[in-house]
mmCIF file with all atom_site columns, C-alpha atoms in Angstrom:
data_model
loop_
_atom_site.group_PDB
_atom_site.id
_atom_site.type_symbol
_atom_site.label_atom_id
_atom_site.label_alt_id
_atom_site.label_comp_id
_atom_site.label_asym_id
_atom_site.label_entity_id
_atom_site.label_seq_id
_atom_site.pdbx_PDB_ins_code
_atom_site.Cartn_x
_atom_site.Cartn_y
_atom_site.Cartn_z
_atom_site.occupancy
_atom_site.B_iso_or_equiv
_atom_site.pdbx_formal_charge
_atom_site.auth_seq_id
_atom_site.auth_comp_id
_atom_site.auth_asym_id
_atom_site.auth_atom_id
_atom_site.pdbx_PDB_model_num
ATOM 1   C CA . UNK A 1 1   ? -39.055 -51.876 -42.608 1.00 0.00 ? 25  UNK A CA 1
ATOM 2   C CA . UNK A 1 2   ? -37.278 -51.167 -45.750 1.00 0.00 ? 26  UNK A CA 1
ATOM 3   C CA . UNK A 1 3   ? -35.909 -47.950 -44.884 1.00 0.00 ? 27  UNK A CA 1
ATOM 4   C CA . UNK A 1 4   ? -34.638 -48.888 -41.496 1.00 0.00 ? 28  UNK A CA 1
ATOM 5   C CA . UNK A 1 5   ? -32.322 -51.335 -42.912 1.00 0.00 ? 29  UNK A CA 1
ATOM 6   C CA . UNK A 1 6   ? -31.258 -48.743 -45.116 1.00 0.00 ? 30  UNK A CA 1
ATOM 7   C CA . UNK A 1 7   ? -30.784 -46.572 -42.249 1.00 0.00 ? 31  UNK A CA 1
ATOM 8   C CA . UNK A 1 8   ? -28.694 -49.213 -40.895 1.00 0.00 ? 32  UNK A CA 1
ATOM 9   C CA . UNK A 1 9   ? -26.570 -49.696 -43.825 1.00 0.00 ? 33  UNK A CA 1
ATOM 10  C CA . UNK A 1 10  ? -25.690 -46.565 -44.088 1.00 0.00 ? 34  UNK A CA 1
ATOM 11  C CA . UNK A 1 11  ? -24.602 -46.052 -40.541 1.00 0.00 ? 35  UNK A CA 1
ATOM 12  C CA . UNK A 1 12  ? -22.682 -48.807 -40.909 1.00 0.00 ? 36  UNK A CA 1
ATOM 13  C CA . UNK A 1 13  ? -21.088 -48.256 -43.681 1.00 0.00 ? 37  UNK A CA 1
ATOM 14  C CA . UNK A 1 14  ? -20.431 -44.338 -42.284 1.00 0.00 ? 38  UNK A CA 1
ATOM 15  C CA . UNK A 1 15  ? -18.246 -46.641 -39.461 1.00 0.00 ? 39  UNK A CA 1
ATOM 16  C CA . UNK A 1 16  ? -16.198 -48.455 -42.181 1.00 0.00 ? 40  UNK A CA 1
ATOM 17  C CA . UNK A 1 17  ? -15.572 -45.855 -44.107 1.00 0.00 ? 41  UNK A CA 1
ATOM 18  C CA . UNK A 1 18  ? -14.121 -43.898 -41.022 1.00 0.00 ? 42  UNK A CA 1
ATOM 19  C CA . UNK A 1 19  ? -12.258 -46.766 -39.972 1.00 0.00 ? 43  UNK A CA 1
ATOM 20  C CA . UNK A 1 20  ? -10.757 -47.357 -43.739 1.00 0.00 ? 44  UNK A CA 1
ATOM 21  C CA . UNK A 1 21  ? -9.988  -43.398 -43.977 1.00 0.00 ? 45  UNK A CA 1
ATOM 22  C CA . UNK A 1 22  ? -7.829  -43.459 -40.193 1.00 0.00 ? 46  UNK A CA 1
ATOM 23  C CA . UNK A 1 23  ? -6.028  -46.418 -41.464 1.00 0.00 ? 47  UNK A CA 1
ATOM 24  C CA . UNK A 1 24  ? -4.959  -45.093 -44.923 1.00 0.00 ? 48  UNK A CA 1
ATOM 25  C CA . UNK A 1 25  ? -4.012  -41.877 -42.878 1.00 0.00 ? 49  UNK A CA 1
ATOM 26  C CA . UNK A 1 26  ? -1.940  -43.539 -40.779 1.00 0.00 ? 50  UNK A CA 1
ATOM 27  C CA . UNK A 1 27  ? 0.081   -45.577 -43.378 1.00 0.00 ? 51  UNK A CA 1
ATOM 28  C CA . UNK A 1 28  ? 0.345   -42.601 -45.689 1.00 0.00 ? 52  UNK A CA 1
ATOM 29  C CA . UNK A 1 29  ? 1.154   -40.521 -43.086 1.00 0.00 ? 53  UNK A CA 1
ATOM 30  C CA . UNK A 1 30  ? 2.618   -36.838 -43.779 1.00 0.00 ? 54  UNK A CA 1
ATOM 31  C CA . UNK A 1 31  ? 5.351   -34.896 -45.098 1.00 0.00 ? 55  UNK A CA 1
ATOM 32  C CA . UNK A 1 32  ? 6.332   -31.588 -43.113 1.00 0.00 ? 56  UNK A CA 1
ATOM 33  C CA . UNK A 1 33  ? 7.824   -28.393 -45.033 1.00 0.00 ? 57  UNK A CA 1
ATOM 34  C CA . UNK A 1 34  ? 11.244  -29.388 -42.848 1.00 0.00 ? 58  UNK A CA 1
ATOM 35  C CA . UNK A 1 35  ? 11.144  -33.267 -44.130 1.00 0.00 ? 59  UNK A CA 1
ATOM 36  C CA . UNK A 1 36  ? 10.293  -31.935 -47.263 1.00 0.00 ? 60  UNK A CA 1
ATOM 37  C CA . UNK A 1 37  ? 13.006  -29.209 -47.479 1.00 0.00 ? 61  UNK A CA 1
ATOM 38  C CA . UNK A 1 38  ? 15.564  -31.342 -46.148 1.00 0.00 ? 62  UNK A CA 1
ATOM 39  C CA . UNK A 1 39  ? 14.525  -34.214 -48.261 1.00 0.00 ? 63  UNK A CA 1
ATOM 40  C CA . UNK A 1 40  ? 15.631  -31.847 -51.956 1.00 0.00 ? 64  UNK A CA 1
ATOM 41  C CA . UNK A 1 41  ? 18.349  -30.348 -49.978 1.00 0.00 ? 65  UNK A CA 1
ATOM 42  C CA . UNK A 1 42  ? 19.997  -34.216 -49.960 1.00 0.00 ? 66  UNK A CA 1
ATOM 43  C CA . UNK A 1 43  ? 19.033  -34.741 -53.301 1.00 0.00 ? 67  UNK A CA 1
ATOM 44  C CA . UNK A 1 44  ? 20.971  -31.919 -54.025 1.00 0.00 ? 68  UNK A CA 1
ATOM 45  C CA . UNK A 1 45  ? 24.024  -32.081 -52.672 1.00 0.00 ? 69  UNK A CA 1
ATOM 46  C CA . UNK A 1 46  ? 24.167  -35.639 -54.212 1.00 0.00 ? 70  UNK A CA 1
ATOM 47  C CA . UNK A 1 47  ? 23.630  -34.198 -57.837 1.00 0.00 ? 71  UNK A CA 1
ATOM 48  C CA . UNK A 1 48  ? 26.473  -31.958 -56.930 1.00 0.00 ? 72  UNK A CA 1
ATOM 49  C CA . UNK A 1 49  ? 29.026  -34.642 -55.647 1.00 0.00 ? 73  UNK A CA 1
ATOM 50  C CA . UNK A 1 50  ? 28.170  -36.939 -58.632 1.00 0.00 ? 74  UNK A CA 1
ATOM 51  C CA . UNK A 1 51  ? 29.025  -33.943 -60.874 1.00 0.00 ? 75  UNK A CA 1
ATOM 52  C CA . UNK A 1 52  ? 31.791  -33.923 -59.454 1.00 0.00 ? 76  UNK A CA 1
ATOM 53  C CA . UNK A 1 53  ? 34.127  -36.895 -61.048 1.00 0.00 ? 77  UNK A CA 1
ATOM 54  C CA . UNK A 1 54  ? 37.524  -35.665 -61.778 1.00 0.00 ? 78  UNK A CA 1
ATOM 55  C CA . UNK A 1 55  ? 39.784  -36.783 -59.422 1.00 0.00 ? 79  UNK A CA 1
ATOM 56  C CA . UNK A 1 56  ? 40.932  -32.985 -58.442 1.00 0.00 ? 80  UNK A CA 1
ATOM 57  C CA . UNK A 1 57  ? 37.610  -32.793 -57.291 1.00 0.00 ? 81  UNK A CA 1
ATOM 58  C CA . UNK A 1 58  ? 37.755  -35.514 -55.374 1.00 0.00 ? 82  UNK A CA 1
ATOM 59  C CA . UNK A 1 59  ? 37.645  -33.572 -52.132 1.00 0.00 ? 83  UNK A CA 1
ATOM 60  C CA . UNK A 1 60  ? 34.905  -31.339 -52.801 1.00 0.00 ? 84  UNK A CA 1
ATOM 61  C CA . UNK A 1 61  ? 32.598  -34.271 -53.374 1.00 0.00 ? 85  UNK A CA 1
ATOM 62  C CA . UNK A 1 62  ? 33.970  -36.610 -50.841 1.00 0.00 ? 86  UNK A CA 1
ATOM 63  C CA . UNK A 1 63  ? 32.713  -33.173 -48.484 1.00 0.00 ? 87  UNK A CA 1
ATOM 64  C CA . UNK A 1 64  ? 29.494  -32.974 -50.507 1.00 0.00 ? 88  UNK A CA 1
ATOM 65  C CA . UNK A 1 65  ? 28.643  -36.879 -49.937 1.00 0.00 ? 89  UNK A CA 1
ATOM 66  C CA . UNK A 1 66  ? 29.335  -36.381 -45.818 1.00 0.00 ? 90  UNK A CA 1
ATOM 67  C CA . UNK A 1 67  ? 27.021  -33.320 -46.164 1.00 0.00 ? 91  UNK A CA 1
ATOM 68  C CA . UNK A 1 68  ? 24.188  -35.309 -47.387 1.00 0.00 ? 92  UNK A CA 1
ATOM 69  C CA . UNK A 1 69  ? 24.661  -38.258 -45.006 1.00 0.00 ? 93  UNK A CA 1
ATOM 70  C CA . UNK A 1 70  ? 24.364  -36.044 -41.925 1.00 0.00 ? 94  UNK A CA 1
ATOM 71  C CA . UNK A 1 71  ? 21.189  -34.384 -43.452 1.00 0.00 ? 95  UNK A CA 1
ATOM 72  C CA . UNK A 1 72  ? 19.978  -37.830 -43.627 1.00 0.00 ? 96  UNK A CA 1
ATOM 73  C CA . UNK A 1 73  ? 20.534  -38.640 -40.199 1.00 0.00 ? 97  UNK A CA 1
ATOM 74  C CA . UNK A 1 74  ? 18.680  -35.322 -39.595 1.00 0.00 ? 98  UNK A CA 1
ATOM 75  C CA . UNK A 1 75  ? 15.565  -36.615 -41.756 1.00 0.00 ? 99  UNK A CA 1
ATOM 76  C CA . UNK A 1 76  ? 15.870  -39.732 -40.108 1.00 0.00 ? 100 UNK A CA 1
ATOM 77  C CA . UNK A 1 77  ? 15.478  -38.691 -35.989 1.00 0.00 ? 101 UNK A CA 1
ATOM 78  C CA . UNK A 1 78  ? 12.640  -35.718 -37.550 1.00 0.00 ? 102 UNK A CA 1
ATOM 79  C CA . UNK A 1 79  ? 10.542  -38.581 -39.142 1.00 0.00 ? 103 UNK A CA 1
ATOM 80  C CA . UNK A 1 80  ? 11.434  -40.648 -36.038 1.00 0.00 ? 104 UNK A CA 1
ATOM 81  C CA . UNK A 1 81  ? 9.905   -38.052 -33.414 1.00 0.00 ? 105 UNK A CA 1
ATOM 82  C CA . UNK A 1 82  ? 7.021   -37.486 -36.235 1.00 0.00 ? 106 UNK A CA 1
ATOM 83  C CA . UNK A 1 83  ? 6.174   -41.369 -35.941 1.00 0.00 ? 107 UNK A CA 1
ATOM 84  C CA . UNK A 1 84  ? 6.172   -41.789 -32.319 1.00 0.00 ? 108 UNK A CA 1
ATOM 85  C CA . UNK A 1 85  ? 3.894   -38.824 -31.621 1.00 0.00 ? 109 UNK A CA 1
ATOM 86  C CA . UNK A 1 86  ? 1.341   -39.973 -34.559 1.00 0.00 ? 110 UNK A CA 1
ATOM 87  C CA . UNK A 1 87  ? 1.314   -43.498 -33.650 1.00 0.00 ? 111 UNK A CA 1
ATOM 88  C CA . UNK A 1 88  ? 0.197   -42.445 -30.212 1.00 0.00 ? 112 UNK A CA 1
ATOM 89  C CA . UNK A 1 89  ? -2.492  -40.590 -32.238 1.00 0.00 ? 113 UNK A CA 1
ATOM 90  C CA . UNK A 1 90  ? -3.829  -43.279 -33.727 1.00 0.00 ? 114 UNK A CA 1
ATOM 91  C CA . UNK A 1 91  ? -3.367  -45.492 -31.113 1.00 0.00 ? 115 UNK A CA 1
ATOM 92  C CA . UNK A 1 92  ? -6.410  -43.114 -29.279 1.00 0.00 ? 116 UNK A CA 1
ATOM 93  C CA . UNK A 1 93  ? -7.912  -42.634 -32.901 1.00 0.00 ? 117 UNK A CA 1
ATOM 94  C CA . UNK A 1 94  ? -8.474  -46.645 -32.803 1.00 0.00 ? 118 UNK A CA 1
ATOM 95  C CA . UNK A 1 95  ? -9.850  -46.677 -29.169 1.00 0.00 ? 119 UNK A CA 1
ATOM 96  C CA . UNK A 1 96  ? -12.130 -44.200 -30.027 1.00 0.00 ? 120 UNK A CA 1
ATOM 97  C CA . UNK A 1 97  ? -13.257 -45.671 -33.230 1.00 0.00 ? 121 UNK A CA 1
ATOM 98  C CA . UNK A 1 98  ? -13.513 -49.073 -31.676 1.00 0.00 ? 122 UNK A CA 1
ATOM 99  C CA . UNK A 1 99  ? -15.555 -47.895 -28.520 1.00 0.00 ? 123 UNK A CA 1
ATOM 100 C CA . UNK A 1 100 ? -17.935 -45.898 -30.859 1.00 0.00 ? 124 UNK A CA 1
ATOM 101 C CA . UNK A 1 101 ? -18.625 -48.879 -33.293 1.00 0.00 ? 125 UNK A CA 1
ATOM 102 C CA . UNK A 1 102 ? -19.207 -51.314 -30.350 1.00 0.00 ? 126 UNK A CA 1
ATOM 103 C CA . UNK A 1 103 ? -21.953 -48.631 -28.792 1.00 0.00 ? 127 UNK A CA 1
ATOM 104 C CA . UNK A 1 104 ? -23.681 -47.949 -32.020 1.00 0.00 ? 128 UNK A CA 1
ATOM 105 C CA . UNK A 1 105 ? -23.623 -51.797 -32.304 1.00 0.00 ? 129 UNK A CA 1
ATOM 106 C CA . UNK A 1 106 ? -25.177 -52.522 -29.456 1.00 0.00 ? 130 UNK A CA 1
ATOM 107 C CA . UNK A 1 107 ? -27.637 -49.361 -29.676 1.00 0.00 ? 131 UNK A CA 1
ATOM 108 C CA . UNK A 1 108 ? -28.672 -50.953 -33.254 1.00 0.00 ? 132 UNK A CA 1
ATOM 109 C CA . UNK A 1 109 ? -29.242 -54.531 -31.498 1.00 0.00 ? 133 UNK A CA 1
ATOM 110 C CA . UNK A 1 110 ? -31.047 -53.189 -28.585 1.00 0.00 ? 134 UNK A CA 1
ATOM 111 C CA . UNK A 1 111 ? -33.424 -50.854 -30.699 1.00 0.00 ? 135 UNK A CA 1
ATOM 112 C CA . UNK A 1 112 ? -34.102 -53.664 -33.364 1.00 0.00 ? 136 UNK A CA 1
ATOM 113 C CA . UNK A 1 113 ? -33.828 -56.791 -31.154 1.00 0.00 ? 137 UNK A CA 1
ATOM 114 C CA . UNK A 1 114 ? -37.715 -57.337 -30.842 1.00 0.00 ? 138 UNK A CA 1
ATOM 115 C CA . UNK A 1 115 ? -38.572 -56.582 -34.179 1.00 0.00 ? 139 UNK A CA 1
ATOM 116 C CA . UNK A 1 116 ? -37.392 -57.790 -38.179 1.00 0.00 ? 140 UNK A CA 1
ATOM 117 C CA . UNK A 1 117 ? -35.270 -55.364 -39.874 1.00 0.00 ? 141 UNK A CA 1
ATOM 118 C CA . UNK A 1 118 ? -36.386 -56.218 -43.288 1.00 0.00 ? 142 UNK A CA 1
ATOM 119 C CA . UNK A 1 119 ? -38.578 -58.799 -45.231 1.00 0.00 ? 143 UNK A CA 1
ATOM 120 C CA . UNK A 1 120 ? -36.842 -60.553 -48.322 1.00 0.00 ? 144 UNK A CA 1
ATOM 121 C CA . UNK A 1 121 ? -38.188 -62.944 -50.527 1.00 0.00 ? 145 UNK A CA 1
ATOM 122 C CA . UNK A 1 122 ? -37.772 -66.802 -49.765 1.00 0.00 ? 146 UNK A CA 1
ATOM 123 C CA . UNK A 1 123 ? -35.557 -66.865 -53.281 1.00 0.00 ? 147 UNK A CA 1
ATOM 124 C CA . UNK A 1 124 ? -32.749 -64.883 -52.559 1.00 0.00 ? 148 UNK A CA 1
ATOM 125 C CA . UNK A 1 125 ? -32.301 -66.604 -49.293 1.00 0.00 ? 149 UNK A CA 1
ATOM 126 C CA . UNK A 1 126 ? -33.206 -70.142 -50.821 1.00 0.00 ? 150 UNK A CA 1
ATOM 127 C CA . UNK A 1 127 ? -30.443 -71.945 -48.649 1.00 0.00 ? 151 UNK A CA 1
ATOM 128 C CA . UNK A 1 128 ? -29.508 -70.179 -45.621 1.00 0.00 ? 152 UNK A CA 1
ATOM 129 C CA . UNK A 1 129 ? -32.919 -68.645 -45.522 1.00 0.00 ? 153 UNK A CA 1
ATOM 130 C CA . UNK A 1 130 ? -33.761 -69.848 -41.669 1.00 0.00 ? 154 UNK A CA 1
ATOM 131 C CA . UNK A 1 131 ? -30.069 -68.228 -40.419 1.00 0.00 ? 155 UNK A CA 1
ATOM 132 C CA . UNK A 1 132 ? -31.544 -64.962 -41.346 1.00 0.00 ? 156 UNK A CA 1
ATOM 133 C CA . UNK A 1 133 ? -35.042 -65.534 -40.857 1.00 0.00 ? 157 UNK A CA 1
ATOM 134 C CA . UNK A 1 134 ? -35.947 -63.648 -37.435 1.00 0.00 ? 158 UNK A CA 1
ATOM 135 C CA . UNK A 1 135 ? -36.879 -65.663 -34.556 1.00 0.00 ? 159 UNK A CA 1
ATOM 136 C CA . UNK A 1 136 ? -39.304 -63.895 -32.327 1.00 0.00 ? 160 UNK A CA 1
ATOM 137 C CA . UNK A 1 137 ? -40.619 -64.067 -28.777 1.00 0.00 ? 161 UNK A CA 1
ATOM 138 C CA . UNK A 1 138 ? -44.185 -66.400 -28.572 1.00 0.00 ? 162 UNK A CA 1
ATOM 139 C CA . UNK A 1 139 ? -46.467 -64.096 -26.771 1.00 0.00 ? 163 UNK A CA 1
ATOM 140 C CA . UNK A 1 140 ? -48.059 -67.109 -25.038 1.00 0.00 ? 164 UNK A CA 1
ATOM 141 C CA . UNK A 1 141 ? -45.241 -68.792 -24.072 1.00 0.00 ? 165 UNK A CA 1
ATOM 142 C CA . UNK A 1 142 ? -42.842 -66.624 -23.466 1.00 0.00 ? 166 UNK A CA 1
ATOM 143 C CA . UNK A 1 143 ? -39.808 -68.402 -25.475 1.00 0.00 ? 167 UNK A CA 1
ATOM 144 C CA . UNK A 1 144 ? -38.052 -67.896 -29.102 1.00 0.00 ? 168 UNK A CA 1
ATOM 145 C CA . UNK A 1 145 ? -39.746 -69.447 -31.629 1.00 0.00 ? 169 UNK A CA 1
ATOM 146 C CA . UNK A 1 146 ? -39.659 -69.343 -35.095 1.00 0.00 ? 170 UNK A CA 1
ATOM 147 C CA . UNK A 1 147 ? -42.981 -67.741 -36.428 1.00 0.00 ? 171 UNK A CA 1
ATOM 148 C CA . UNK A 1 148 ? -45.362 -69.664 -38.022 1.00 0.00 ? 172 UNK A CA 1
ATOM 149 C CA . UNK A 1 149 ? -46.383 -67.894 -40.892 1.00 0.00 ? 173 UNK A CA 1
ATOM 150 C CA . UNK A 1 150 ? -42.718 -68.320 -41.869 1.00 0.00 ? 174 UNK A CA 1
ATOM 151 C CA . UNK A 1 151 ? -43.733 -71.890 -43.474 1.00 0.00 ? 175 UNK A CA 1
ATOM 152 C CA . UNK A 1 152 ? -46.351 -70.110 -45.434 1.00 0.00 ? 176 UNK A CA 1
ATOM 153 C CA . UNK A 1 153 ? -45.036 -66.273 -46.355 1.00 0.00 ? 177 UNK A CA 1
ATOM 154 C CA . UNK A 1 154 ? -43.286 -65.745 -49.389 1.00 0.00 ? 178 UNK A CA 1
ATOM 155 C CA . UNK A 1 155 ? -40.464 -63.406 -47.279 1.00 0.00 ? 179 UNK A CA 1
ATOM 156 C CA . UNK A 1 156 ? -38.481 -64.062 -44.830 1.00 0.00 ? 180 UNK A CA 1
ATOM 157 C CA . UNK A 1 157 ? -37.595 -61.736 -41.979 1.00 0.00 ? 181 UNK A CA 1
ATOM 158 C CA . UNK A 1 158 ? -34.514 -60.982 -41.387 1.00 0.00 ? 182 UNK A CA 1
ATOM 159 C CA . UNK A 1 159 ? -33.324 -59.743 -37.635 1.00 0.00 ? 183 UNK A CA 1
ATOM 160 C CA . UNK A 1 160 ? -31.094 -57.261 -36.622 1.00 0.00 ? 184 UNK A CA 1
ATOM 161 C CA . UNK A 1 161 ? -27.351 -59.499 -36.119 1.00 0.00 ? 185 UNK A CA 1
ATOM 162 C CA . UNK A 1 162 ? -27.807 -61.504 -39.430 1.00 0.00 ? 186 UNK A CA 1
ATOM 163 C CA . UNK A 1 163 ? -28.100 -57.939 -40.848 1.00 0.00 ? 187 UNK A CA 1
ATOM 164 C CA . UNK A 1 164 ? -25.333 -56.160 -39.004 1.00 0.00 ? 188 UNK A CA 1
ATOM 165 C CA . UNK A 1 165 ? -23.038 -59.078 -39.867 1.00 0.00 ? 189 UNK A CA 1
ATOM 166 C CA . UNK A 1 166 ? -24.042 -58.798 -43.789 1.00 0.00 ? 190 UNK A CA 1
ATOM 167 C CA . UNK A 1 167 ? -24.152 -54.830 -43.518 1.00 0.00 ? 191 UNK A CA 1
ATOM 168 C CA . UNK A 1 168 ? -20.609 -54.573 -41.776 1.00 0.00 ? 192 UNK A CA 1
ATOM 169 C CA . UNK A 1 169 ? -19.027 -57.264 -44.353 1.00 0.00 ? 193 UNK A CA 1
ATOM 170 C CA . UNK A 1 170 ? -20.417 -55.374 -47.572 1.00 0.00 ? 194 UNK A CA 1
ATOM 171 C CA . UNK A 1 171 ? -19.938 -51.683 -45.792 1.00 0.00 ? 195 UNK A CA 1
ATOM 172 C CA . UNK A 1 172 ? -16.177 -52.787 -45.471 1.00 0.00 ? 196 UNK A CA 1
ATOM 173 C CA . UNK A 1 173 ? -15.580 -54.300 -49.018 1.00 0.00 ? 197 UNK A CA 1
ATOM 174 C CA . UNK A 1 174 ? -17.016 -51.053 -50.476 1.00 0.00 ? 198 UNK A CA 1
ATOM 175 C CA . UNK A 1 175 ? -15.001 -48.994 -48.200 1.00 0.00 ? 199 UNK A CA 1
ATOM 176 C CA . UNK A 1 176 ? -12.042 -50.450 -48.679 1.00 0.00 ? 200 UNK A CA 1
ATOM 177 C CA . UNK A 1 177 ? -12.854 -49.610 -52.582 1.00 0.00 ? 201 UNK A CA 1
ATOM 178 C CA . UNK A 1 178 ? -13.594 -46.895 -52.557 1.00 0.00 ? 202 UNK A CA 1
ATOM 179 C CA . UNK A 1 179 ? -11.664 -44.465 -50.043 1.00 0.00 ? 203 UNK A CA 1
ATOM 180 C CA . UNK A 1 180 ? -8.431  -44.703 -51.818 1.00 0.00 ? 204 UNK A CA 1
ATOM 181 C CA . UNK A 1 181 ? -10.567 -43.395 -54.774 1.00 0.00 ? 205 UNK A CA 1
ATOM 182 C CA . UNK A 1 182 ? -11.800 -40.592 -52.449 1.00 0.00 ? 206 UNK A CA 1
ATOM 183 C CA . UNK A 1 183 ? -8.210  -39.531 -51.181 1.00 0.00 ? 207 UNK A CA 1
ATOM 184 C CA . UNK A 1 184 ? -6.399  -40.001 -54.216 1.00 0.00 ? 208 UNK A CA 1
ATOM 185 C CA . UNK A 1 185 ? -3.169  -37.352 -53.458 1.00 0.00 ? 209 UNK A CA 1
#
């Protein structure tokens, strides 16, 4: 039982840290060669209009400064057209990712709704201990009921949404961590 609640935290957190790597990609977003080019050609026509001081080059910066402020506007409509067709992008990257996690959800729940995921001891549980303890289906009578060894065995067994809920919470915290760390620049 151990090792498929492993298996689940790990595909879990494989979700989270998917999600957490889109979204840092998408407010990072990228520089182009032409944003980048156009970005040190501005920063150097300023240097060159701020050498410029005396007033009988007054002109030549005055020119220098207009230079730069149309390059701008340049940079400006590029990173424009670059942010409309990426937020598209992630618009579907999100659908995906959000249709995916809600299937491997459900495919989780479905595959472990009958049975516990794990056993933990009574201890670390101590006062939530029957919100994670798994309620199973009486053979006899056909209804949920809470087994009845549960009163008597040290563990309690945990079911498949207390876990997912716990899993997804942790599996986001580390994530969120942790993938900066991973895509440092």
């Amino acid at each position: 039982m151990a090792l498929a609640a492993f298996f689940v935290f790990l595909l879990v957190s494989a979700v989270q840290m998917l999600e957490c790597v889109l979204d840092l990609a998408r407010r990072r977003g990228s520089i182009s060669d032409d944003q980048l080019k156009l970005r040190m050609e501005i920063t150097q026509l300023l240097k060159e209009a701020s050498a410029l001081s005396t007033p009988s080059t007054f002109a030549q910066a005055a020119k220098l400064k207009r230079l730069a402020a149309a390059k701008e506007k340049e940079l400006a409509k590029i990173q424009d057209l670059n942010n409309k067709g990426k937020q598209s992008l992630h618009e579907q990257h999100d659908k995906i990712l959000l249709v995916s996690k809600v299937l491997i959800y459900g495919v989780l729940i479905l595959w472990f709704w009958s049975t516990p995921v794990t056993t933990v001891p009574k201890h670390l549980l101590q006062p939530f201990g029957r919100l994670f303890s798994w309620r199973g289906i009486d053979a006899a009578t056909g209804r949920v009921a809470i087994e009845k060894s549960l009163l008597s065995h040290p563990y309690y067994k945990v079911g498949i949404l207390p876990w997912l809920f716990l899993t997804s919470r942790v599996s986001k915290l580390l994530s969120e961590k942790l993938a900066p760390i991973f895509l440092h620049p």
